[in-house]
XYZ file of C-alpha atoms in Angstrom:
535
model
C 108.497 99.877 66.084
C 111.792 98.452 64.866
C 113.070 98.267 68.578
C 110.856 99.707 71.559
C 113.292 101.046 74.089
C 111.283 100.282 77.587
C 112.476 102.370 80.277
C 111.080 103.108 83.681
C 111.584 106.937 84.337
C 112.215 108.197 87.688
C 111.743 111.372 88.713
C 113.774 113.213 91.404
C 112.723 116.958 92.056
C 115.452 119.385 92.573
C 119.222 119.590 91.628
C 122.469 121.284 92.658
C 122.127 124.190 91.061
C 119.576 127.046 91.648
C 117.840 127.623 88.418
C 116.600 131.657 88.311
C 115.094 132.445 85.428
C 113.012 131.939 82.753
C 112.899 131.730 78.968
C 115.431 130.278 76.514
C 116.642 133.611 74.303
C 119.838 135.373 76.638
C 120.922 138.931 75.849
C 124.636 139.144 74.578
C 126.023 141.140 77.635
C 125.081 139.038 80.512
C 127.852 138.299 82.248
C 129.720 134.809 81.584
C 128.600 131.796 83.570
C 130.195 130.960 86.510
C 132.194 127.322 86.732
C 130.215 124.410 88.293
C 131.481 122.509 90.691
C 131.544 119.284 90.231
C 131.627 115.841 93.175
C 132.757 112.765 92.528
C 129.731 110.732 91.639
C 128.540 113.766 89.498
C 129.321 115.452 85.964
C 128.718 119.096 85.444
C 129.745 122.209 83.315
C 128.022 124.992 80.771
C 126.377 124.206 77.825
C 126.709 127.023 74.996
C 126.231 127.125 71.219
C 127.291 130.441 68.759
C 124.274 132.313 70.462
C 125.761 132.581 73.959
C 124.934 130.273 77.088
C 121.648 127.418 76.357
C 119.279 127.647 79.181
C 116.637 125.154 79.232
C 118.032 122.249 77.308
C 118.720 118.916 78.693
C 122.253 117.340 78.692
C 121.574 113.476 78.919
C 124.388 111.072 80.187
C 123.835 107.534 78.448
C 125.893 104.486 79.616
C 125.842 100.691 78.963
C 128.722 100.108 81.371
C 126.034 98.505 83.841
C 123.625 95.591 84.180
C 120.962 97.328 82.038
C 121.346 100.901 79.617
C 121.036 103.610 81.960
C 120.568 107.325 81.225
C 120.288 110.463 83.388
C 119.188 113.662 82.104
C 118.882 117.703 83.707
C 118.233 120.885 82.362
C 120.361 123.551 81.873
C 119.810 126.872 84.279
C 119.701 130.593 82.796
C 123.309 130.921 82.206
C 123.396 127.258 80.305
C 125.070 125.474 83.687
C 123.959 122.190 84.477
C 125.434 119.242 87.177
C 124.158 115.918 86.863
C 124.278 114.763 90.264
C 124.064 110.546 91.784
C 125.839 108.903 88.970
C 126.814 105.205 89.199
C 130.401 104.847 88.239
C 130.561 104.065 84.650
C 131.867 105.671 81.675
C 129.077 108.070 79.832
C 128.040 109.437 76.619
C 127.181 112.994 77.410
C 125.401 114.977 74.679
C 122.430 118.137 74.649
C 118.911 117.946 73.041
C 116.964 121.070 73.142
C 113.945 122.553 71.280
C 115.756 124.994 68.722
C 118.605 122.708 68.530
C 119.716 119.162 66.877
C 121.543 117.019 69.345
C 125.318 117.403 69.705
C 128.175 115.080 69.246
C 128.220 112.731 71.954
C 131.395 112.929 74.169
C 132.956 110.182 76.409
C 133.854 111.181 79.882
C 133.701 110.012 83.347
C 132.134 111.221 86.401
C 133.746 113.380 89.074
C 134.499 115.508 86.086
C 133.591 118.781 84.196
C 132.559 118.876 80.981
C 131.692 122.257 78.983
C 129.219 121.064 76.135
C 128.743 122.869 72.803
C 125.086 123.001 71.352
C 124.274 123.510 67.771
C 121.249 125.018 66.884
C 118.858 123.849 64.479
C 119.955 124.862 60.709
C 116.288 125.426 59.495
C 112.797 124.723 61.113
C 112.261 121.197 59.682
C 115.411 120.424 61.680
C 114.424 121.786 64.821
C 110.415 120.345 64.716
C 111.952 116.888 64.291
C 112.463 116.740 68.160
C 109.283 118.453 68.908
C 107.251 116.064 70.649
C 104.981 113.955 68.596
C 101.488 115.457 69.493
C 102.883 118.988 68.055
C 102.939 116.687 64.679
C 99.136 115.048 65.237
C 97.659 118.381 66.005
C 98.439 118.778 61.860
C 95.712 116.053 61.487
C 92.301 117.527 59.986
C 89.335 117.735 61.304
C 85.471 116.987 59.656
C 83.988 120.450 59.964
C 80.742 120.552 62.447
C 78.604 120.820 59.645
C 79.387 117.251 58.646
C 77.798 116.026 62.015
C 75.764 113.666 62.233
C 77.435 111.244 60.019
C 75.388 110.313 57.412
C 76.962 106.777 56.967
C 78.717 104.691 54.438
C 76.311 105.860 51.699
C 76.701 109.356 52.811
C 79.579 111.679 53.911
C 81.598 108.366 54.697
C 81.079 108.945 58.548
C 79.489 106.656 61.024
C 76.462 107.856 62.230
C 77.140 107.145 65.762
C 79.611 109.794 65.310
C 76.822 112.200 66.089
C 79.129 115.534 66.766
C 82.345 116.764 66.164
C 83.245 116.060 69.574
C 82.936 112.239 69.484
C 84.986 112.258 66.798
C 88.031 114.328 68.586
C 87.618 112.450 71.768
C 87.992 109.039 69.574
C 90.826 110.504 67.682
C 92.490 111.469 70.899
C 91.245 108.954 73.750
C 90.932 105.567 71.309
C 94.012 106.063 68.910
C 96.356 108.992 71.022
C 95.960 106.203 74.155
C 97.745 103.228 72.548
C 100.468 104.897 69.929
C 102.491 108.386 69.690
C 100.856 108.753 66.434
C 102.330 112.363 65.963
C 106.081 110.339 66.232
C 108.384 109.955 63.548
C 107.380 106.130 62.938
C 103.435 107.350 62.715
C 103.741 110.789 60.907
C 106.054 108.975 57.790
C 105.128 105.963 55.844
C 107.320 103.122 55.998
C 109.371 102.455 52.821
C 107.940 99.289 52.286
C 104.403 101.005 51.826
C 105.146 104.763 50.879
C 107.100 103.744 48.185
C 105.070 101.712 45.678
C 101.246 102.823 46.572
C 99.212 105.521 47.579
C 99.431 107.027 50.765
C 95.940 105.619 51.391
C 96.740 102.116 50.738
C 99.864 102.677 52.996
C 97.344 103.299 55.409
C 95.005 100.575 55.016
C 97.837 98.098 55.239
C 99.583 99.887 58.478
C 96.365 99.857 60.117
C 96.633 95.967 59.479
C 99.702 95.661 60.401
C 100.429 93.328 63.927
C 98.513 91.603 66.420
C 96.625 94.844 67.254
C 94.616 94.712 63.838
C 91.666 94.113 65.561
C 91.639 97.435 68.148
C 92.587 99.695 65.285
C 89.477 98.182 62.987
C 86.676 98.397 65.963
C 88.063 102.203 66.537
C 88.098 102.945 62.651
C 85.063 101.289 62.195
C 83.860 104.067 64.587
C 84.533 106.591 62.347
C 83.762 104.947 58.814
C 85.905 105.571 55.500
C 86.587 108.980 55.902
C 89.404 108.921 58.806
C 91.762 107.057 56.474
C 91.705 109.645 53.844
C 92.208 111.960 56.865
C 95.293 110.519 57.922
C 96.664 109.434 54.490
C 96.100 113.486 54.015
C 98.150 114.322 57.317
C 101.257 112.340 56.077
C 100.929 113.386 52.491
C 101.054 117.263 54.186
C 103.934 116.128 56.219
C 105.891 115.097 53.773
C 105.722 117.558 51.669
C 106.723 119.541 54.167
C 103.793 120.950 56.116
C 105.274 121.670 59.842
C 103.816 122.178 62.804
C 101.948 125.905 63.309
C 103.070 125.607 67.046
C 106.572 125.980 68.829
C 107.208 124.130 71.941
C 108.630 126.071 75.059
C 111.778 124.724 76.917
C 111.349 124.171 80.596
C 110.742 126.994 82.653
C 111.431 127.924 86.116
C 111.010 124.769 88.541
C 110.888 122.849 85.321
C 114.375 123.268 85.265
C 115.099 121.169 88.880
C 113.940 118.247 86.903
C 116.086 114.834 86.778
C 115.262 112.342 85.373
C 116.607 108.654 85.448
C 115.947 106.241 83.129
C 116.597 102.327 82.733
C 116.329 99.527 79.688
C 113.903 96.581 81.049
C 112.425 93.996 79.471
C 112.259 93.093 76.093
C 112.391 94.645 72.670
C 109.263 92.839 71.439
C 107.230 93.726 74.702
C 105.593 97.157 75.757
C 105.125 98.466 79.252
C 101.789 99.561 79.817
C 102.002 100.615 83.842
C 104.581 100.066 86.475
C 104.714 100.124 90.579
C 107.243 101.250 92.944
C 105.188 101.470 96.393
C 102.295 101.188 98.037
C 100.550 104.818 96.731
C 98.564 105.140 100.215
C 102.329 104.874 101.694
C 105.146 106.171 100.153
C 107.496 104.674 101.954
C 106.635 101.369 101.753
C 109.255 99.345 99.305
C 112.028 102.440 99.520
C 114.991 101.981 97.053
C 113.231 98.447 96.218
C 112.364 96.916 92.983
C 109.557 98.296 90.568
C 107.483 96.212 88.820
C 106.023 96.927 85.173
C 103.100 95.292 83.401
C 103.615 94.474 80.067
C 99.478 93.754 78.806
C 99.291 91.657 75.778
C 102.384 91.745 74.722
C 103.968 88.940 77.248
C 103.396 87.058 80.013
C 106.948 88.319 81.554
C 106.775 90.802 84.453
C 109.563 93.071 84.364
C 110.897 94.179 87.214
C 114.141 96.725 87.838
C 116.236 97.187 90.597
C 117.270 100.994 90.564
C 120.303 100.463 93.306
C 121.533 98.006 91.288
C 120.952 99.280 88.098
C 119.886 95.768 86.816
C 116.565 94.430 85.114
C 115.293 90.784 85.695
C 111.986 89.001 84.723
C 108.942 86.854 86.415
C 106.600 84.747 84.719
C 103.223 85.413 85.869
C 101.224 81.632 85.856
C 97.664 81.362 84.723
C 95.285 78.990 86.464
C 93.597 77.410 82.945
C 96.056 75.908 80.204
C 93.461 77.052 77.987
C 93.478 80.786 78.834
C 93.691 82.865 75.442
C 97.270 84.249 73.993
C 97.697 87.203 71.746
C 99.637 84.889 69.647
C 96.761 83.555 68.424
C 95.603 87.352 67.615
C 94.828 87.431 63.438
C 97.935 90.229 62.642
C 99.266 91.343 59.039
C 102.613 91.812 57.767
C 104.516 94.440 59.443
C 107.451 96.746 57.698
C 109.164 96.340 60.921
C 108.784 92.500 62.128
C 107.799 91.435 58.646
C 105.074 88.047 59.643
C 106.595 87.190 63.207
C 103.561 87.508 65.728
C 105.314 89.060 68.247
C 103.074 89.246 71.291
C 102.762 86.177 73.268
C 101.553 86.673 76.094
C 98.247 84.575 78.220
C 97.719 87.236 81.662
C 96.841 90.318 79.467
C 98.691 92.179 82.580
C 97.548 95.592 82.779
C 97.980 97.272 85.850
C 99.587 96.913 89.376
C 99.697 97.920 92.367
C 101.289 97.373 95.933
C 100.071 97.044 99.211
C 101.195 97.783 102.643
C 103.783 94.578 103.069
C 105.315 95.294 99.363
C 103.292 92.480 97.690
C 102.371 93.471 94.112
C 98.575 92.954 92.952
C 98.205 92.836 89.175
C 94.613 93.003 87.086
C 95.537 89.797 85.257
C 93.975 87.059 83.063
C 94.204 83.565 84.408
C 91.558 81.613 82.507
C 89.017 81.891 79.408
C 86.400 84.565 79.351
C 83.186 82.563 80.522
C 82.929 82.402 84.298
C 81.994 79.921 86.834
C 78.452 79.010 87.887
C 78.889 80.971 91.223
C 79.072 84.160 88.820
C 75.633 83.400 87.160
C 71.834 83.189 87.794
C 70.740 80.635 90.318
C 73.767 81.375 92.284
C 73.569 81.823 95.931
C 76.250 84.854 95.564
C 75.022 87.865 96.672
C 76.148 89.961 94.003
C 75.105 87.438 91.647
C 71.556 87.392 92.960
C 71.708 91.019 92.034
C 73.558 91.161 88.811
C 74.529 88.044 87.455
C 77.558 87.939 85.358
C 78.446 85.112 82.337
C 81.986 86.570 81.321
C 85.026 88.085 83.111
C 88.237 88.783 81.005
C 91.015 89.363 83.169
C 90.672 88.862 86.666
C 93.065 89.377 89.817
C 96.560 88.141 90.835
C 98.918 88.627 93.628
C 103.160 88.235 93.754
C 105.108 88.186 97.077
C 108.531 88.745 96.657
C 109.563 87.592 100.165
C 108.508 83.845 99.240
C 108.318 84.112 95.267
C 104.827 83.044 95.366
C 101.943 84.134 92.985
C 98.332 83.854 94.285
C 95.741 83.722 91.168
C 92.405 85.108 92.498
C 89.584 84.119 90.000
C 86.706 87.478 89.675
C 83.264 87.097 88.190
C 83.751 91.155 87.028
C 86.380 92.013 84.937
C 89.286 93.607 86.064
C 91.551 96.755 84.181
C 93.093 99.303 86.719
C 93.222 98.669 90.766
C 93.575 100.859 94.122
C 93.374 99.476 97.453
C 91.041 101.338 100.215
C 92.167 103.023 103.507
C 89.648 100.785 105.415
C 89.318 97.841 107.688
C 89.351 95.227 105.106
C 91.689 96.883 102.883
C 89.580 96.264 99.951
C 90.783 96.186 96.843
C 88.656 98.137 94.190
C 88.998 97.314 90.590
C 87.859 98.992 87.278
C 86.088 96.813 84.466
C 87.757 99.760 81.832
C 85.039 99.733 79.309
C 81.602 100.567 80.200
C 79.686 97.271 78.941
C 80.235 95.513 82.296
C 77.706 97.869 84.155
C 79.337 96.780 87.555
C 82.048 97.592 90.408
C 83.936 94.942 91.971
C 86.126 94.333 94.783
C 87.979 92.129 97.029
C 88.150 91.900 100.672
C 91.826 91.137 101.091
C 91.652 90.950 104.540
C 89.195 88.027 104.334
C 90.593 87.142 101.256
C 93.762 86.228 103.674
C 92.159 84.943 106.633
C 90.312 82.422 104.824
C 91.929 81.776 101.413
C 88.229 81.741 99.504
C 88.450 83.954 96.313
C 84.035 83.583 96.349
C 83.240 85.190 99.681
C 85.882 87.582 99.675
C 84.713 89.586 96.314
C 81.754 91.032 95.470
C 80.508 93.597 92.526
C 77.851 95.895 92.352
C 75.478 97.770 89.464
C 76.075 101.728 89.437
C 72.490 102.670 90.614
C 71.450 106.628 90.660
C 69.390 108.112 93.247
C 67.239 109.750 91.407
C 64.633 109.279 93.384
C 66.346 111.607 95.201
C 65.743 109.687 99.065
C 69.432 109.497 99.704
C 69.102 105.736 99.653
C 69.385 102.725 97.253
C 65.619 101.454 96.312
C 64.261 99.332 93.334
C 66.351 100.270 90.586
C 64.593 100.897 86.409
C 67.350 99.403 84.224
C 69.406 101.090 81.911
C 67.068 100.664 79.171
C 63.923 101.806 80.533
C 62.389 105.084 81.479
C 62.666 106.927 84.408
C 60.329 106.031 87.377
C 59.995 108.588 90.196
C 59.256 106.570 92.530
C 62.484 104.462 91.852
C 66.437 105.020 91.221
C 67.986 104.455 87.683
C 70.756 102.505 86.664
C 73.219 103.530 84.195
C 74.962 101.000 81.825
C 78.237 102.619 83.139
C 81.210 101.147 84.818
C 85.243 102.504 85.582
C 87.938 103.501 83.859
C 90.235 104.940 86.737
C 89.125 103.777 89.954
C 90.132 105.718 93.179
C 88.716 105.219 96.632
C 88.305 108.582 98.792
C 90.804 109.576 101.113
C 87.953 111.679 103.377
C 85.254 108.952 103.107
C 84.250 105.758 101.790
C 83.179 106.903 98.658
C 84.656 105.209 95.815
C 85.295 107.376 92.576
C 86.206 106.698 89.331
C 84.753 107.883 85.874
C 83.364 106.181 82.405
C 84.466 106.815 78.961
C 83.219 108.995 76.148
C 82.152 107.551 72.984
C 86.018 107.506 71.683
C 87.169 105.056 74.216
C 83.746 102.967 74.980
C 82.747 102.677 71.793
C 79.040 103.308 73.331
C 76.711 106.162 72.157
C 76.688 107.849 75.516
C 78.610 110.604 77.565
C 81.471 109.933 79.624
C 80.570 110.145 83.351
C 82.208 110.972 86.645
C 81.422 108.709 89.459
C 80.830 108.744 92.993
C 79.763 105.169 94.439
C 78.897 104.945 98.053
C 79.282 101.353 99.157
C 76.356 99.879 101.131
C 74.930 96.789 102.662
C-alpha cells in the first residue's frame, strides 16, 4: 500500500437515537423526520439525498485537531437521523458513505451542533460497487471446475497435485491469501500503473506477487496451487477492468446494526501493519478500563504501538530481544514494489504476533527473542520432561511479557513455538500458546504462577504431543506416531498442533483447532481439538 492507515476500532453498542426499522428504500409519503437534538460534546442532524431521508448510511466525523487522526462514525435510523454522541472537542470533517451512494462533500463544523447532511447517490453501478467491500470484488475470482481435481501437476492441467479437490483449493484461496491481504480492494483488484501499463496482465502478476519482503509467503502458497492460479487472477483483473462488476449487492445495516459506533484512531507507523491488539484481560473485562491498548505489529517492526483512547494520543515501545543475532525481516529477499519502489520496509527482530493481558494489566506477547534452534534443555538427552517425551530442535518465536507499572519487559525463552495466546482460569494461571502451523505436533504452556515465584523460564513451561484415544480407555497409553498404522491396543498421535487456542471456561479442557490444507500447507484435514491436560 502507498500509506496503510492503522487504526484501532472501538466498538460501543447503542446510540441516542432509537433506530426502528429496517431496509434502506423509504416510501415518498412518510412523514418528514423529526429534528435531533443535539448536546454539547455531540453532532447530530438528518441525512437526505433527492430520494427522500438515507437510512442506513454512516456519517463519519474525521478530525486531526488531536494527538493522533481520530474518526467517529454511526448509522443513520429509518428516517435518515443520526447523533454522533462522546466527541472530543475538535473541529470535524463530517461527510456520508453508504452502499448506493458516493461519499459527500465533506463539511467543517464543530460539536454541540446540528448539521443536516445531503447524500448523493451513486450515478451508475460502477460508482456505487467501488465502496462495496473488497470480498464482493474477490468473489469475481474463478474457480478450477471439480472435474480438474486431482491436479495433475506441472506437466498436466498446471495444478499441484496436492491440490487433491476443489475444496483445498478454495480454502487456500480464502484461508492462505484472503488471511494476509484484502485482495478484493481497490489496490488488489487493479494493476498498478507501473505494471498494467507496459505488460500483460500476467506478468503484472508475476512481478506483484514478488513484490516486498513477503515474496516468500506468497511463493510457498502459489507454489500450492502450481501455474494455473496466476492466469486465474491475471483473468479476474483483466474482467475487472473491463468492467465486469460484482453479481452481488451489499445490504446497509439493519435493525441493531444501526446502534453501531464506531471509533477509530491513527497509531503507529505508515510502513508497519497491525496484526492483533489488546485492551483487557478477556477472562475480565474490567481489568485495564479506559487504559491503553496495545497492538502487535508481526514482521513488520519491532515497535509496539500502543493508544491511549482518553487521550486520544498514540505512543510506541520497543520490544528487546534476548540474542543480537535474532533474525530481521530486513534481511527478507523482497522485489521492487510500485508503491515503495526497492526500500525494504519491514524491520522488525520479535516477529510480534499476538497479545494478551492478564489479571494485573501486564501485556504477554508471542514474540521472537533469539534464532530458531533451541537450547539443549529442548532436545534429546534432556532431563525436561516434555523433552523426554517429545524433543524439540527449533522454536521460532517464543514468549514475552511488558509491565507498564515499572516499564519492564520480561523475555521468556520456549522450546515450542509460539503464534496466538490465552491464559487459563486455573490455579497457576497458565498460559496456553498455539504453535499456528501444524508441523510442530505439540501444545505448550507456561506456568506463570511459578514462572513468578521462581523466575526459571525451564521448569515453568512444558509442551505436549496431541495424542488420540483411540484406544478408546479414556486414558493416555503408548502412543503409534503419526506415521504409522493404527494399533488397537494403543492411542494415535496426530501430526497436528493450534491455530486458535482457547482454554474451557466449564473445565480444564483446552481447545483450539488445526488448519486445512490452505493455511498448513500439509495434505491433511483441518481438525478441531479438545486436549485434556494430564500428569
Amino acid at each position: 500500500m502507498k500509506k496503510s492507515l492503522h487504526v484501532q476500532i472501538a466498538v460501543i453498542a447503542g446510540i441516542a437515537l432509537c433506530l426502528t426499522g429496517a431496509g434502506s428504500g423509504l416510501k415518498a409519503q412518510r412523514a418528514p423526520a423529526s429534528a435531533v437534538q443535539v448536546g454539547s460534546t455531540e453532532i447530530g442532524g438528518v441525512v437526505t439525498s433527492s430520494k427522500g431521508p438515507e437510512a442506513g448510511v454512516w456519517v463519519i466525523a474525521e478530525t486531526t485537531d488531536l494527538p493522533t487522526k481520530f474518526a467517529k462514525v454511526v448509522v443513520t435510523d429509518d428516517q435518515g437521523r443520526y447523533l454522533i454522541p462522546e466527541l472530543p472537542k475538535a473541529s470535524y470533517d463530517v461527510w456520508v458513505r453508504g452502499y448506493g451512494l458516493v461519499d459527500s462533500q465533506k463539511v467543517k463544523t464543530e460539536i454541540g451542533r446540528q448539521l443536516n447532511l445531503t447524500a448523493v447517490p451513486a450515478p451508475s453501478a460502477a460508482a456505487a460497487a467501488e465502496y462495496y467491500p473488497g470480498v464482493y470484488w474477490y468473489s469475481l475470482l474463478q474457480i478450477p471446475p471439480k472435474s480438474e481435481f486431482p491436479g495433475s501437476g506441472l506437466n498436466g492441467n498446471g495444478i499441484r497435485e496436492i491440490m487433491k479437490t476443489q475444496h483445498y483449493w478454495i480454502d487456500t484461496v480464502k484461508n492462505s491469501c484472503q488471511s494476509c491481504h484484502a485482495l478484493g480492494s481497490k489496490g488488489m483488484r487493479t494493476l498498478e500503473k507501473e505494471w498494467g501499463a507496459t505488460t500483460s496482465s500476467l506478468d503484472a502478476w508475476t512481478h506483484r506477487v514478488q513484490a516486498g519482503q513477503a515474496r516468500g509467503n506468497m511463493a510457498l502458497t502459489l507454489g500450492q496451487f502450481g501455474p494455473k492460479a496466476l492466469s486465474l487472477f491475471a483473468d479476474w483483473t483483466d474482467r475487472i477492468a473491463r468492467g465486469e462488476l460484482p453479481t452481488e449487492k451489499p445490504q446497509r445495516p439493519q435493525g441493531v446494526e444501526r446502534n453501531v459506533v464506531i471509533s477509530m484512531w491513527e497509531w503507529s507507523m505508515a510502513k508497519a501493519y497491525l496484526h492483533d491488539a489488546i485492551s483487557t484481560d478477556k477472562r475480565n473485562p474490567r481489568v485495564n478500563a479506559n487504559g491503553p491498548i496495545y497492538g502487535s505489529t508481526e514482521e513488520s517492526t519491532d515497535m509496539v504501538p500502543v493508544l491511549d483512547p482518553i487521550k486520544n494520543a498514540a505512543l510506541q515501545i520497543k520490544h528487546p530481544y534476548r540474542d543480537p543475532k535474532t533474525p530481521s525481516s530486513l534481511d527478507l529477499t523482497h522485489g521492487h514494489s510500485p508503491y515503495w519502489g526497492d526500500e525494504p520496509i519491514w524491520d522488525g527482530h520479535t516477529s510480534i504476533h499476538n497479545p494478551i493481558m492478564d489479571e494485573k494489566g501486564r501485556v504477554w506477547f508471542t514474540a521472537r527473542i533469539r534464532p530458531d534452534a533451541n537450547p539443549a534443555y529442548c532436545k534429546a538427552g534432556s532431563d525436561h520432561p516434555s523433552a523426554k517425551v517429545v524433543p524439540l530442535e527449533t522454536s521460532g518465536r517464543q514468549l514475552s511479557m511488558y509491565d507498564p507499572k515499572t516499564g519492564k519487559w520480561s523475555l521468556i525463552d520456549t522450546c515450542f513455538s509460539t503464534q496466538h495466546l490465552y491464559f487459563a482460569k486455573d490455579a497457576n494461571n497458565t498460559l496456553w500458546t498455539s504453535a499456528g502451523g501444524p508441523a510442530s505436533g505439540v501444545v505448550g504452556w507456561l506456568d506463570t504462577k511459578l514462572y513468578e515465584q521462581t523466575g526459571d523460564e525451564v521448569k515453568s513451561q512444558g509442551w505436549t504431543p496431541l495424542i488420540i484415544d483411540t484406544n478408546g480407555n479414556g486414558k493416555r497409553d503408548a502412543y503409534v506416531e503419526a506415521n504409522q498404522p493404527l494399533d488397537p491396543a494403543k492411542d494415535k498421535r496426530v501430526m497436528a498442533a493450534f491455530y486458535g487456542v482457547q482454554p474451557s471456561p466449564i473445565d480444564d479442557s483446552i481447545w483450539g483447532q488445526s488448519m486445512d490444507v490452505g493455511f498448513s500447507r500439509m495434505d491433511q484435514p483441518g481438525y478441531i481439538l479438545r486436549l485434556v491436560p494430564g500428569p
